[in-house]
Amino acid sequence: SQQGEEDPQALSIQEGENATMNCSYKTSINNLQWYRQNSGRGLVHLILIRSNEREKHSGRLRVTLDTSKKSSSLLITASRAADTASYFCATDAADSNYQLIWGAGTKLIIKP
Amino acid sequence: NAGVTQTPKFQVLKTGQSMTLQCAQDMNHEYMSWYRQDPGMGLRLIHYSVGAGITDQGEVPNGYNVSRSTTEDFPLRLLSAAPSQTSVYFCASSYSRSLPYTGELFFGEGSRLTVL
């Protein structure tokens, strides 16, 4: 069963612009993670935000978490061609034995 | 610093054949897992292990077996391949060994399997 759902499914922007992706989930969580996947490669962990945190930064990445709306957003500022990838959110949930549940991802294309 | 290593990277099987996907990690992680990734869907957990000698089923375990005889290795066996098992398979490991099993996951590069 899918817990997280990313929005939009695909996003195409110009290099230098900011990219925002959203993730919604259904049940209460302990934490939410974001991962990046370059084409044909494995997933790489970007950032983890705990349920008692509202915002977290890592370099050009900013993640917010709104537990009342059961949603999170990932903002990439000053996008670069190298940011072209698929981005996935993953949440844990007590009713899934705390295993990570993954969304289907947002495909981000940065146009030069 | 190898991280998580998966072999083979590509494999074509005929229906009914069996094979083993290998996964090894050199980070002394207790937690290891296998996922499959299909187009338009999120990763789905097949099996996982929280230490040598301990394995458990995930969301989609049917048609797959695992074992964990050492901390480093976690092979995934397809018993009798079916076209529905055509997918990309990822092995992932984590330092997390207790609930919730949700520490940062380190992924291999994937094994692309086609079943004809």
JSON list of C-alpha atoms in Angstrom, two decimals:
[
{"chain": "A", "resi": 1, "resn": "SER", "atom": "CA", "xyz": [0.00, 0.00, 0.00]},
{"chain": "A", "resi": 2, "resn": "GLN", "atom": "CA", "xyz": [1.27, 3.48, -0.76]},
{"chain": "A", "resi": 3, "resn": "GLN", "atom": "CA", "xyz": [1.55, 5.83, 2.17]},
{"chain": "A", "resi": 4, "resn": "GLY", "atom": "CA", "xyz": [3.26, 8.72, 0.48]},
{"chain": "A", "resi": 5, "resn": "GLU", "atom": "CA", "xyz": [2.12, 10.37, -2.70]},
{"chain": "A", "resi": 6, "resn": "GLU", "atom": "CA", "xyz": [4.29, 12.91, -4.44]},
{"chain": "A", "resi": 7, "resn": "ASP", "atom": "CA", "xyz": [2.98, 15.86, -6.34]},
{"chain": "A", "resi": 8, "resn": "PRO", "atom": "CA", "xyz": [3.55, 16.74, -9.12]},
{"chain": "A", "resi": 9, "resn": "GLN", "atom": "CA", "xyz": [4.42, 13.51, -10.92]},
{"chain": "A", "resi": 10, "resn": "ALA", "atom": "CA", "xyz": [6.73, 15.48, -13.23]},
{"chain": "A", "resi": 11, "resn": "LEU", "atom": "CA", "xyz": [8.24, 18.94, -13.11]},
{"chain": "A", "resi": 12, "resn": "SER", "atom": "CA", "xyz": [10.32, 20.75, -15.73]},
{"chain": "A", "resi": 13, "resn": "ILE", "atom": "CA", "xyz": [11.99, 24.07, -14.89]},
{"chain": "A", "resi": 14, "resn": "GLN", "atom": "CA", "xyz": [14.83, 26.28, -16.12]},
{"chain": "A", "resi": 15, "resn": "GLU", "atom": "CA", "xyz": [18.24, 26.06, -14.53]},
{"chain": "A", "resi": 16, "resn": "GLY", "atom": "CA", "xyz": [18.52, 28.56, -11.70]},
{"chain": "A", "resi": 17, "resn": "GLU", "atom": "CA", "xyz": [14.84, 28.41, -10.75]},
{"chain": "A", "resi": 18, "resn": "ASN", "atom": "CA", "xyz": [13.55, 26.87, -7.56]},
{"chain": "A", "resi": 19, "resn": "ALA", "atom": "CA", "xyz": [11.82, 23.47, -7.59]},
{"chain": "A", "resi": 20, "resn": "THR", "atom": "CA", "xyz": [9.15, 22.46, -5.10]},
{"chain": "A", "resi": 21, "resn": "MET", "atom": "CA", "xyz": [7.84, 18.95, -4.67]},
{"chain": "A", "resi": 22, "resn": "ASN", "atom": "CA", "xyz": [5.16, 17.82, -2.27]},
{"chain": "A", "resi": 23, "resn": "CYS", "atom": "CA", "xyz": [4.45, 14.59, -0.43]},
{"chain": "A", "resi": 24, "resn": "SER", "atom": "CA", "xyz": [1.23, 13.63, 1.30]},
{"chain": "A", "resi": 25, "resn": "TYR", "atom": "CA", "xyz": [0.72, 10.66, 3.58]},
{"chain": "A", "resi": 26, "resn": "LYS", "atom": "CA", "xyz": [-2.18, 9.01, 5.32]},
{"chain": "A", "resi": 27, "resn": "THR", "atom": "CA", "xyz": [-1.30, 7.87, 8.84]},
{"chain": "A", "resi": 28, "resn": "SER", "atom": "CA", "xyz": [0.75, 9.26, 11.71]},
{"chain": "A", "resi": 29, "resn": "ILE", "atom": "CA", "xyz": [4.49, 8.89, 11.35]},
{"chain": "A", "resi": 30, "resn": "ASN", "atom": "CA", "xyz": [7.72, 9.05, 13.32]},
{"chain": "A", "resi": 31, "resn": "ASN", "atom": "CA", "xyz": [9.75, 10.57, 10.52]},
{"chain": "A", "resi": 32, "resn": "LEU", "atom": "CA", "xyz": [9.75, 11.33, 6.82]},
{"chain": "A", "resi": 33, "resn": "GLN", "atom": "CA", "xyz": [12.70, 10.98, 4.46]},
{"chain": "A", "resi": 34, "resn": "TRP", "atom": "CA", "xyz": [13.49, 12.29, 1.00]},
{"chain": "A", "resi": 35, "resn": "TYR", "atom": "CA", "xyz": [15.64, 10.41, -1.50]},
{"chain": "A", "resi": 36, "resn": "ARG", "atom": "CA", "xyz": [17.00, 11.21, -4.96]},
{"chain": "A", "resi": 37, "resn": "GLN", "atom": "CA", "xyz": [17.39, 8.72, -7.79]},
{"chain": "A", "resi": 38, "resn": "ASN", "atom": "CA", "xyz": [19.38, 9.54, -10.90]},
{"chain": "A", "resi": 39, "resn": "SER", "atom": "CA", "xyz": [18.36, 7.66, -14.02]},
{"chain": "A", "resi": 40, "resn": "GLY", "atom": "CA", "xyz": [19.48, 4.04, -13.87]},
{"chain": "A", "resi": 41, "resn": "ARG", "atom": "CA", "xyz": [21.04, 4.40, -10.43]},
{"chain": "A", "resi": 42, "resn": "GLY", "atom": "CA", "xyz": [20.24, 3.54, -6.83]},
{"chain": "A", "resi": 43, "resn": "LEU", "atom": "CA", "xyz": [18.50, 5.90, -4.42]},
{"chain": "A", "resi": 44, "resn": "VAL", "atom": "CA", "xyz": [20.49, 8.35, -2.36]},
{"chain": "A", "resi": 45, "resn": "HIS", "atom": "CA", "xyz": [19.32, 9.68, 0.99]},
{"chain": "A", "resi": 46, "resn": "LEU", "atom": "CA", "xyz": [18.86, 13.48, 1.07]},
{"chain": "A", "resi": 47, "resn": "ILE", "atom": "CA", "xyz": [17.28, 14.41, 4.35]},
{"chain": "A", "resi": 48, "resn": "LEU", "atom": "CA", "xyz": [15.28, 13.03, 7.27]},
{"chain": "A", "resi": 49, "resn": "ILE", "atom": "CA", "xyz": [12.79, 15.13, 9.22]},
{"chain": "A", "resi": 50, "resn": "ARG", "atom": "CA", "xyz": [11.26, 13.91, 12.45]},
{"chain": "A", "resi": 51, "resn": "SER", "atom": "CA", "xyz": [7.60, 14.33, 13.35]},
{"chain": "A", "resi": 52, "resn": "ASN", "atom": "CA", "xyz": [8.44, 16.95, 16.00]},
{"chain": "A", "resi": 53, "resn": "GLU", "atom": "CA", "xyz": [10.38, 19.08, 13.50]},
{"chain": "A", "resi": 54, "resn": "ARG", "atom": "CA", "xyz": [8.77, 21.61, 11.17]},
{"chain": "A", "resi": 55, "resn": "GLU", "atom": "CA", "xyz": [11.65, 22.56, 8.90]},
{"chain": "A", "resi": 56, "resn": "LYS", "atom": "CA", "xyz": [15.10, 21.29, 8.04]},
{"chain": "A", "resi": 57, "resn": "HIS", "atom": "CA", "xyz": [17.86, 22.57, 5.75]},
{"chain": "A", "resi": 58, "resn": "SER", "atom": "CA", "xyz": [20.72, 20.86, 3.99]},
{"chain": "A", "resi": 59, "resn": "GLY", "atom": "CA", "xyz": [22.69, 22.98, 1.52]},
{"chain": "A", "resi": 60, "resn": "ARG", "atom": "CA", "xyz": [20.25, 24.04, -1.23]},
{"chain": "A", "resi": 61, "resn": "LEU", "atom": "CA", "xyz": [17.54, 21.74, 0.14]},
{"chain": "A", "resi": 62, "resn": "ARG", "atom": "CA", "xyz": [14.77, 22.83, 2.44]},
{"chain": "A", "resi": 63, "resn": "VAL", "atom": "CA", "xyz": [12.21, 20.36, 3.78]},
{"chain": "A", "resi": 64, "resn": "THR", "atom": "CA", "xyz": [9.08, 21.25, 5.68]},
{"chain": "A", "resi": 65, "resn": "LEU", "atom": "CA", "xyz": [6.70, 18.97, 7.52]},
{"chain": "A", "resi": 66, "resn": "ASP", "atom": "CA", "xyz": [3.11, 19.74, 8.46]},
{"chain": "A", "resi": 67, "resn": "THR", "atom": "CA", "xyz": [1.80, 16.86, 10.55]},
{"chain": "A", "resi": 68, "resn": "SER", "atom": "CA", "xyz": [-1.66, 18.43, 10.85]},
{"chain": "A", "resi": 69, "resn": "LYS", "atom": "CA", "xyz": [-2.01, 18.29, 7.05]},
{"chain": "A", "resi": 70, "resn": "LYS", "atom": "CA", "xyz": [0.02, 15.09, 6.76]},
{"chain": "A", "resi": 71, "resn": "SER", "atom": "CA", "xyz": [2.22, 16.64, 4.14]},
{"chain": "A", "resi": 72, "resn": "SER", "atom": "CA", "xyz": [5.82, 17.57, 3.43]},
{"chain": "A", "resi": 73, "resn": "SER", "atom": "CA", "xyz": [7.53, 19.66, 0.81]},
{"chain": "A", "resi": 74, "resn": "LEU", "atom": "CA", "xyz": [11.02, 19.56, -0.65]},
{"chain": "A", "resi": 75, "resn": "LEU", "atom": "CA", "xyz": [12.40, 22.81, -2.03]},
{"chain": "A", "resi": 76, "resn": "ILE", "atom": "CA", "xyz": [15.54, 22.84, -4.16]},
{"chain": "A", "resi": 77, "resn": "THR", "atom": "CA", "xyz": [16.85, 26.37, -4.60]},
{"chain": "A", "resi": 78, "resn": "ALA", "atom": "CA", "xyz": [18.93, 27.63, -7.51]},
{"chain": "A", "resi": 79, "resn": "SER", "atom": "CA", "xyz": [18.49, 24.41, -9.46]},
{"chain": "A", "resi": 80, "resn": "ARG", "atom": "CA", "xyz": [21.30, 22.92, -11.53]},
{"chain": "A", "resi": 81, "resn": "ALA", "atom": "CA", "xyz": [21.34, 20.45, -14.40]},
{"chain": "A", "resi": 82, "resn": "ALA", "atom": "CA", "xyz": [22.76, 17.88, -11.97]},
{"chain": "A", "resi": 83, "resn": "ASP", "atom": "CA", "xyz": [19.53, 18.08, -9.96]},
{"chain": "A", "resi": 84, "resn": "THR", "atom": "CA", "xyz": [17.70, 16.30, -12.80]},
{"chain": "A", "resi": 85, "resn": "ALA", "atom": "CA", "xyz": [16.47, 13.12, -11.12]},
{"chain": "A", "resi": 86, "resn": "SER", "atom": "CA", "xyz": [13.45, 11.49, -9.52]},
{"chain": "A", "resi": 87, "resn": "TYR", "atom": "CA", "xyz": [12.69, 12.41, -5.94]},
{"chain": "A", "resi": 88, "resn": "PHE", "atom": "CA", "xyz": [10.92, 10.11, -3.51]},
{"chain": "A", "resi": 89, "resn": "CYS", "atom": "CA", "xyz": [9.47, 10.56, -0.06]},
{"chain": "A", "resi": 90, "resn": "ALA", "atom": "CA", "xyz": [9.34, 7.69, 2.40]},
{"chain": "A", "resi": 91, "resn": "THR", "atom": "CA", "xyz": [7.46, 7.51, 5.66]},
{"chain": "A", "resi": 92, "resn": "ASP", "atom": "CA", "xyz": [7.22, 5.03, 8.48]},
{"chain": "A", "resi": 93, "resn": "ALA", "atom": "CA", "xyz": [3.89, 4.08, 9.97]},
{"chain": "A", "resi": 94, "resn": "ALA", "atom": "CA", "xyz": [2.99, 2.01, 12.99]},
{"chain": "A", "resi": 95, "resn": "ASP", "atom": "CA", "xyz": [0.52, -0.10, 11.05]},
{"chain": "A", "resi": 96, "resn": "SER", "atom": "CA", "xyz": [3.28, -1.16, 8.64]},
{"chain": "A", "resi": 97, "resn": "ASN", "atom": "CA", "xyz": [5.58, -2.45, 11.40]},
{"chain": "A", "resi": 98, "resn": "TYR", "atom": "CA", "xyz": [7.50, 0.79, 10.99]},
{"chain": "A", "resi": 99, "resn": "GLN", "atom": "CA", "xyz": [8.83, -0.20, 7.60]},
{"chain": "A", "resi": 100, "resn": "LEU", "atom": "CA", "xyz": [9.29, 2.61, 5.13]},
{"chain": "A", "resi": 101, "resn": "ILE", "atom": "CA", "xyz": [6.43, 3.23, 2.73]},
{"chain": "A", "resi": 102, "resn": "TRP", "atom": "CA", "xyz": [7.34, 4.95, -0.50]},
{"chain": "A", "resi": 103, "resn": "GLY", "atom": "CA", "xyz": [5.61, 7.33, -2.84]},
{"chain": "A", "resi": 104, "resn": "ALA", "atom": "CA", "xyz": [5.77, 6.97, -6.62]},
{"chain": "A", "resi": 105, "resn": "GLY", "atom": "CA", "xyz": [8.13, 9.91, -6.98]},
{"chain": "A", "resi": 106, "resn": "THR", "atom": "CA", "xyz": [8.42, 13.25, -8.76]},
{"chain": "A", "resi": 107, "resn": "LYS", "atom": "CA", "xyz": [10.50, 13.35, -11.92]},
{"chain": "A", "resi": 108, "resn": "LEU", "atom": "CA", "xyz": [12.39, 16.65, -12.04]},
{"chain": "A", "resi": 109, "resn": "ILE", "atom": "CA", "xyz": [13.97, 17.91, -15.26]},
{"chain": "A", "resi": 110, "resn": "ILE", "atom": "CA", "xyz": [16.21, 20.95, -15.18]},
{"chain": "A", "resi": 111, "resn": "LYS", "atom": "CA", "xyz": [16.50, 22.61, -18.58]},
{"chain": "A", "resi": 112, "resn": "PRO", "atom": "CA", "xyz": [19.78, 24.42, -19.33]},
{"chain": "B", "resi": 1, "resn": "ASN", "atom": "CA", "xyz": [34.57, 2.29, 0.28]},
{"chain": "B", "resi": 2, "resn": "ALA", "atom": "CA", "xyz": [32.20, -0.05, -1.63]},
{"chain": "B", "resi": 3, "resn": "GLY", "atom": "CA", "xyz": [28.94, 0.45, 0.36]},
{"chain": "B", "resi": 4, "resn": "VAL", "atom": "CA", "xyz": [26.20, -1.84, -0.96]},
{"chain": "B", "resi": 5, "resn": "THR", "atom": "CA", "xyz": [27.14, -4.04, -3.91]},
{"chain": "B", "resi": 6, "resn": "GLN", "atom": "CA", "xyz": [24.58, -5.88, -6.03]},
{"chain": "B", "resi": 7, "resn": "THR", "atom": "CA", "xyz": [25.19, -8.50, -8.69]},
{"chain": "B", "resi": 8, "resn": "PRO", "atom": "CA", "xyz": [24.28, -9.07, -11.44]},
{"chain": "B", "resi": 9, "resn": "LYS", "atom": "CA", "xyz": [23.33, -5.66, -12.83]},
{"chain": "B", "resi": 10, "resn": "PHE", "atom": "CA", "xyz": [21.27, -7.18, -15.64]},
{"chain": "B", "resi": 11, "resn": "GLN", "atom": "CA", "xyz": [19.67, -10.60, -16.05]},
{"chain": "B", "resi": 12, "resn": "VAL", "atom": "CA", "xyz": [17.25, -12.19, -18.49]},
{"chain": "B", "resi": 13, "resn": "LEU", "atom": "CA", "xyz": [15.42, -15.33, -17.40]},
{"chain": "B", "resi": 14, "resn": "LYS", "atom": "CA", "xyz": [12.89, -17.64, -18.92]},
{"chain": "B", "resi": 15, "resn": "THR", "atom": "CA", "xyz": [9.67, -18.40, -17.09]},
{"chain": "B", "resi": 16, "resn": "GLY", "atom": "CA", "xyz": [10.24, -21.12, -14.53]},
{"chain": "B", "resi": 17, "resn": "GLN", "atom": "CA", "xyz": [13.97, -20.60, -14.13]},
{"chain": "B", "resi": 18, "resn": "SER", "atom": "CA", "xyz": [15.46, -19.82, -10.74]},
{"chain": "B", "resi": 19, "resn": "MET", "atom": "CA", "xyz": [18.25, -17.44, -9.84]},
{"chain": "B", "resi": 20, "resn": "THR", "atom": "CA", "xyz": [19.85, -15.59, -6.96]},
{"chain": "B", "resi": 21, "resn": "LEU", "atom": "CA", "xyz": [20.47, -11.86, -6.74]},
{"chain": "B", "resi": 22, "resn": "GLN", "atom": "CA", "xyz": [23.48, -11.14, -4.58]},
{"chain": "B", "resi": 23, "resn": "CYS", "atom": "CA", "xyz": [23.83, -8.26, -2.13]},
{"chain": "B", "resi": 24, "resn": "ALA", "atom": "CA", "xyz": [26.80, -7.45, 0.06]},
{"chain": "B", "resi": 25, "resn": "GLN", "atom": "CA", "xyz": [27.55, -4.47, 2.30]},
{"chain": "B", "resi": 26, "resn": "ASP", "atom": "CA", "xyz": [30.77, -3.51, 4.04]},
{"chain": "B", "resi": 27, "resn": "MET", "atom": "CA", "xyz": [29.37, -1.01, 6.55]},
{"chain": "B", "resi": 28, "resn": "ASN", "atom": "CA", "xyz": [28.61, -3.55, 9.30]},
{"chain": "B", "resi": 29, "resn": "HIS", "atom": "CA", "xyz": [24.93, -2.70, 9.05]},
{"chain": "B", "resi": 30, "resn": "GLU", "atom": "CA", "xyz": [22.54, -4.93, 10.93]},
{"chain": "B", "resi": 31, "resn": "TYR", "atom": "CA", "xyz": [19.50, -4.09, 8.82]},
{"chain": "B", "resi": 32, "resn": "MET", "atom": "CA", "xyz": [19.30, -5.22, 5.19]},
{"chain": "B", "resi": 33, "resn": "SER", "atom": "CA", "xyz": [16.35, -5.29, 2.83]},
{"chain": "B", "resi": 34, "resn": "TRP", "atom": "CA", "xyz": [15.23, -6.04, -0.70]},
{"chain": "B", "resi": 35, "resn": "TYR", "atom": "CA", "xyz": [12.86, -3.81, -2.67]},
{"chain": "B", "resi": 36, "resn": "ARG", "atom": "CA", "xyz": [11.42, -3.99, -6.13]},
{"chain": "B", "resi": 37, "resn": "GLN", "atom": "CA", "xyz": [10.74, -0.90, -8.21]},
{"chain": "B", "resi": 38, "resn": "ASP", "atom": "CA", "xyz": [8.14, -0.91, -10.95]},
{"chain": "B", "resi": 39, "resn": "PRO", "atom": "CA", "xyz": [7.24, 2.00, -13.27]},
{"chain": "B", "resi": 40, "resn": "GLY", "atom": "CA", "xyz": [4.86, 4.51, -11.72]},
{"chain": "B", "resi": 41, "resn": "MET", "atom": "CA", "xyz": [5.02, 2.88, -8.31]},
{"chain": "B", "resi": 42, "resn": "GLY", "atom": "CA", "xyz": [6.99, 3.44, -5.17]},
{"chain": "B", "resi": 43, "resn": "LEU", "atom": "CA", "xyz": [9.47, 0.93, -3.87]},
{"chain": "B", "resi": 44, "resn": "ARG", "atom": "CA", "xyz": [7.86, -2.17, -2.39]},
{"chain": "B", "resi": 45, "resn": "LEU", "atom": "CA", "xyz": [9.54, -4.16, 0.33]},
{"chain": "B", "resi": 46, "resn": "ILE", "atom": "CA", "xyz": [10.04, -7.86, -0.43]},
{"chain": "B", "resi": 47, "resn": "HIS", "atom": "CA", "xyz": [12.00, -9.19, 2.57]},
{"chain": "B", "resi": 48, "resn": "TYR", "atom": "CA", "xyz": [14.17, -7.72, 5.27]},
{"chain": "B", "resi": 49, "resn": "SER", "atom": "CA", "xyz": [16.60, -8.80, 7.97]},
{"chain": "B", "resi": 50, "resn": "VAL", "atom": "CA", "xyz": [17.62, -7.19, 11.25]},
{"chain": "B", "resi": 51, "resn": "GLY", "atom": "CA", "xyz": [20.68, -9.37, 11.77]},
{"chain": "B", "resi": 52, "resn": "ALA", "atom": "CA", "xyz": [22.36, -12.65, 10.89]},
{"chain": "B", "resi": 53, "resn": "GLY", "atom": "CA", "xyz": [19.91, -15.53, 11.17]},
{"chain": "B", "resi": 54, "resn": "ILE", "atom": "CA", "xyz": [16.85, -13.25, 11.27]},
{"chain": "B", "resi": 55, "resn": "THR", "atom": "CA", "xyz": [14.62, -12.57, 8.28]},
{"chain": "B", "resi": 56, "resn": "ASP", "atom": "CA", "xyz": [11.04, -11.43, 7.83]},
{"chain": "B", "resi": 57, "resn": "GLN", "atom": "CA", "xyz": [8.55, -10.79, 5.06]},
{"chain": "B", "resi": 58, "resn": "GLY", "atom": "CA", "xyz": [7.73, -7.42, 3.64]},
{"chain": "B", "resi": 59, "resn": "GLU", "atom": "CA", "xyz": [4.81, -6.27, 1.53]},
{"chain": "B", "resi": 60, "resn": "VAL", "atom": "CA", "xyz": [5.35, -8.53, -1.52]},
{"chain": "B", "resi": 61, "resn": "PRO", "atom": "CA", "xyz": [7.24, -11.70, -0.45]},
{"chain": "B", "resi": 62, "resn": "ASN", "atom": "CA", "xyz": [5.56, -14.31, -2.64]},
{"chain": "B", "resi": 63, "resn": "GLY", "atom": "CA", "xyz": [7.92, -16.02, -5.08]},
{"chain": "B", "resi": 64, "resn": "TYR", "atom": "CA", "xyz": [11.05, -14.90, -3.24]},
{"chain": "B", "resi": 65, "resn": "ASN", "atom": "CA", "xyz": [13.26, -16.40, -0.55]},
{"chain": "B", "resi": 66, "resn": "VAL", "atom": "CA", "xyz": [16.03, -14.87, 1.52]},
{"chain": "B", "resi": 67, "resn": "SER", "atom": "CA", "xyz": [18.59, -15.97, 4.06]},
{"chain": "B", "resi": 68, "resn": "ARG", "atom": "CA", "xyz": [21.09, -14.10, 6.22]},
{"chain": "B", "resi": 69, "resn": "SER", "atom": "CA", "xyz": [23.99, -16.28, 7.27]},
{"chain": "B", "resi": 70, "resn": "THR", "atom": "CA", "xyz": [26.43, -13.38, 7.74]},
{"chain": "B", "resi": 71, "resn": "THR", "atom": "CA", "xyz": [26.10, -9.67, 8.56]},
{"chain": "B", "resi": 72, "resn": "GLU", "atom": "CA", "xyz": [27.54, -8.74, 5.16]},
{"chain": "B", "resi": 73, "resn": "ASP", "atom": "CA", "xyz": [25.44, -10.80, 2.73]},
{"chain": "B", "resi": 74, "resn": "PHE", "atom": "CA", "xyz": [21.71, -10.94, 1.99]},
{"chain": "B", "resi": 75, "resn": "PRO", "atom": "CA", "xyz": [20.91, -12.90, -1.19]},
{"chain": "B", "resi": 76, "resn": "LEU", "atom": "CA", "xyz": [17.46, -12.88, -2.78]},
{"chain": "B", "resi": 77, "resn": "ARG", "atom": "CA", "xyz": [16.31, -16.07, -4.50]},
{"chain": "B", "resi": 78, "resn": "LEU", "atom": "CA", "xyz": [13.66, -16.26, -7.18]},
{"chain": "B", "resi": 79, "resn": "LEU", "atom": "CA", "xyz": [12.30, -19.78, -6.94]},
{"chain": "B", "resi": 80, "resn": "SER", "atom": "CA", "xyz": [10.44, -20.08, -10.27]},
{"chain": "B", "resi": 81, "resn": "ALA", "atom": "CA", "xyz": [10.58, -16.86, -12.25]},
{"chain": "B", "resi": 82, "resn": "ALA", "atom": "CA", "xyz": [7.38, -15.38, -13.67]},
{"chain": "B", "resi": 83, "resn": "PRO", "atom": "CA", "xyz": [6.90, -12.44, -16.06]},
{"chain": "B", "resi": 84, "resn": "SER", "atom": "CA", "xyz": [5.31, -10.51, -13.15]},
{"chain": "B", "resi": 85, "resn": "GLN", "atom": "CA", "xyz": [8.73, -10.52, -11.49]},
{"chain": "B", "resi": 86, "resn": "THR", "atom": "CA", "xyz": [10.20, -8.40, -14.27]},
{"chain": "B", "resi": 87, "resn": "SER", "atom": "CA", "xyz": [11.40, -5.40, -12.30]},
{"chain": "B", "resi": 88, "resn": "VAL", "atom": "CA", "xyz": [14.37, -3.51, -10.93]},
{"chain": "B", "resi": 89, "resn": "TYR", "atom": "CA", "xyz": [15.52, -4.91, -7.61]},
{"chain": "B", "resi": 90, "resn": "PHE", "atom": "CA", "xyz": [17.32, -2.85, -4.98]},
{"chain": "B", "resi": 91, "resn": "CYS", "atom": "CA", "xyz": [19.15, -3.99, -1.91]},
{"chain": "B", "resi": 92, "resn": "ALA", "atom": "CA", "xyz": [19.40, -1.47, 0.92]},
{"chain": "B", "resi": 93, "resn": "SER", "atom": "CA", "xyz": [21.02, -1.49, 4.32]},
{"chain": "B", "resi": 94, "resn": "SER", "atom": "CA", "xyz": [20.86, 0.63, 7.46]},
{"chain": "B", "resi": 95, "resn": "TYR", "atom": "CA", "xyz": [22.50, 0.91, 10.84]},
{"chain": "B", "resi": 96, "resn": "SER", "atom": "CA", "xyz": [19.02, 0.84, 12.39]},
{"chain": "B", "resi": 97, "resn": "ARG", "atom": "CA", "xyz": [18.30, -2.50, 14.04]},
{"chain": "B", "resi": 98, "resn": "SER", "atom": "CA", "xyz": [15.39, -1.76, 16.33]},
{"chain": "B", "resi": 99, "resn": "LEU", "atom": "CA", "xyz": [11.94, -0.38, 15.73]},
{"chain": "B", "resi": 100, "resn": "PRO", "atom": "CA", "xyz": [11.37, 1.72, 13.86]},
{"chain": "B", "resi": 101, "resn": "TYR", "atom": "CA", "xyz": [13.54, 0.23, 11.11]},
{"chain": "B", "resi": 102, "resn": "THR", "atom": "CA", "xyz": [13.71, 3.57, 9.45]},
{"chain": "B", "resi": 103, "resn": "GLY", "atom": "CA", "xyz": [17.19, 4.92, 9.66]},
{"chain": "B", "resi": 104, "resn": "GLU", "atom": "CA", "xyz": [18.84, 6.30, 6.57]},
{"chain": "B", "resi": 105, "resn": "LEU", "atom": "CA", "xyz": [18.96, 3.60, 3.90]},
{"chain": "B", "resi": 106, "resn": "PHE", "atom": "CA", "xyz": [22.00, 2.99, 1.73]},
{"chain": "B", "resi": 107, "resn": "PHE", "atom": "CA", "xyz": [21.10, 1.52, -1.64]},
{"chain": "B", "resi": 108, "resn": "GLY", "atom": "CA", "xyz": [22.90, -0.61, -4.17]},
{"chain": "B", "resi": 109, "resn": "GLU", "atom": "CA", "xyz": [22.85, 0.32, -7.86]},
{"chain": "B", "resi": 110, "resn": "GLY", "atom": "CA", "xyz": [20.06, -2.13, -8.68]},
{"chain": "B", "resi": 111, "resn": "SER", "atom": "CA", "xyz": [19.62, -5.37, -10.58]},
{"chain": "B", "resi": 112, "resn": "ARG", "atom": "CA", "xyz": [17.45, -5.21, -13.68]},
{"chain": "B", "resi": 113, "resn": "LEU", "atom": "CA", "xyz": [15.61, -8.47, -14.23]},
{"chain": "B", "resi": 114, "resn": "THR", "atom": "CA", "xyz": [13.56, -9.43, -17.26]},
{"chain": "B", "resi": 115, "resn": "VAL", "atom": "CA", "xyz": [11.52, -12.63, -17.24]},
{"chain": "B", "resi": 116, "resn": "LEU", "atom": "CA", "xyz": [10.38, -13.82, -20.66]}
]
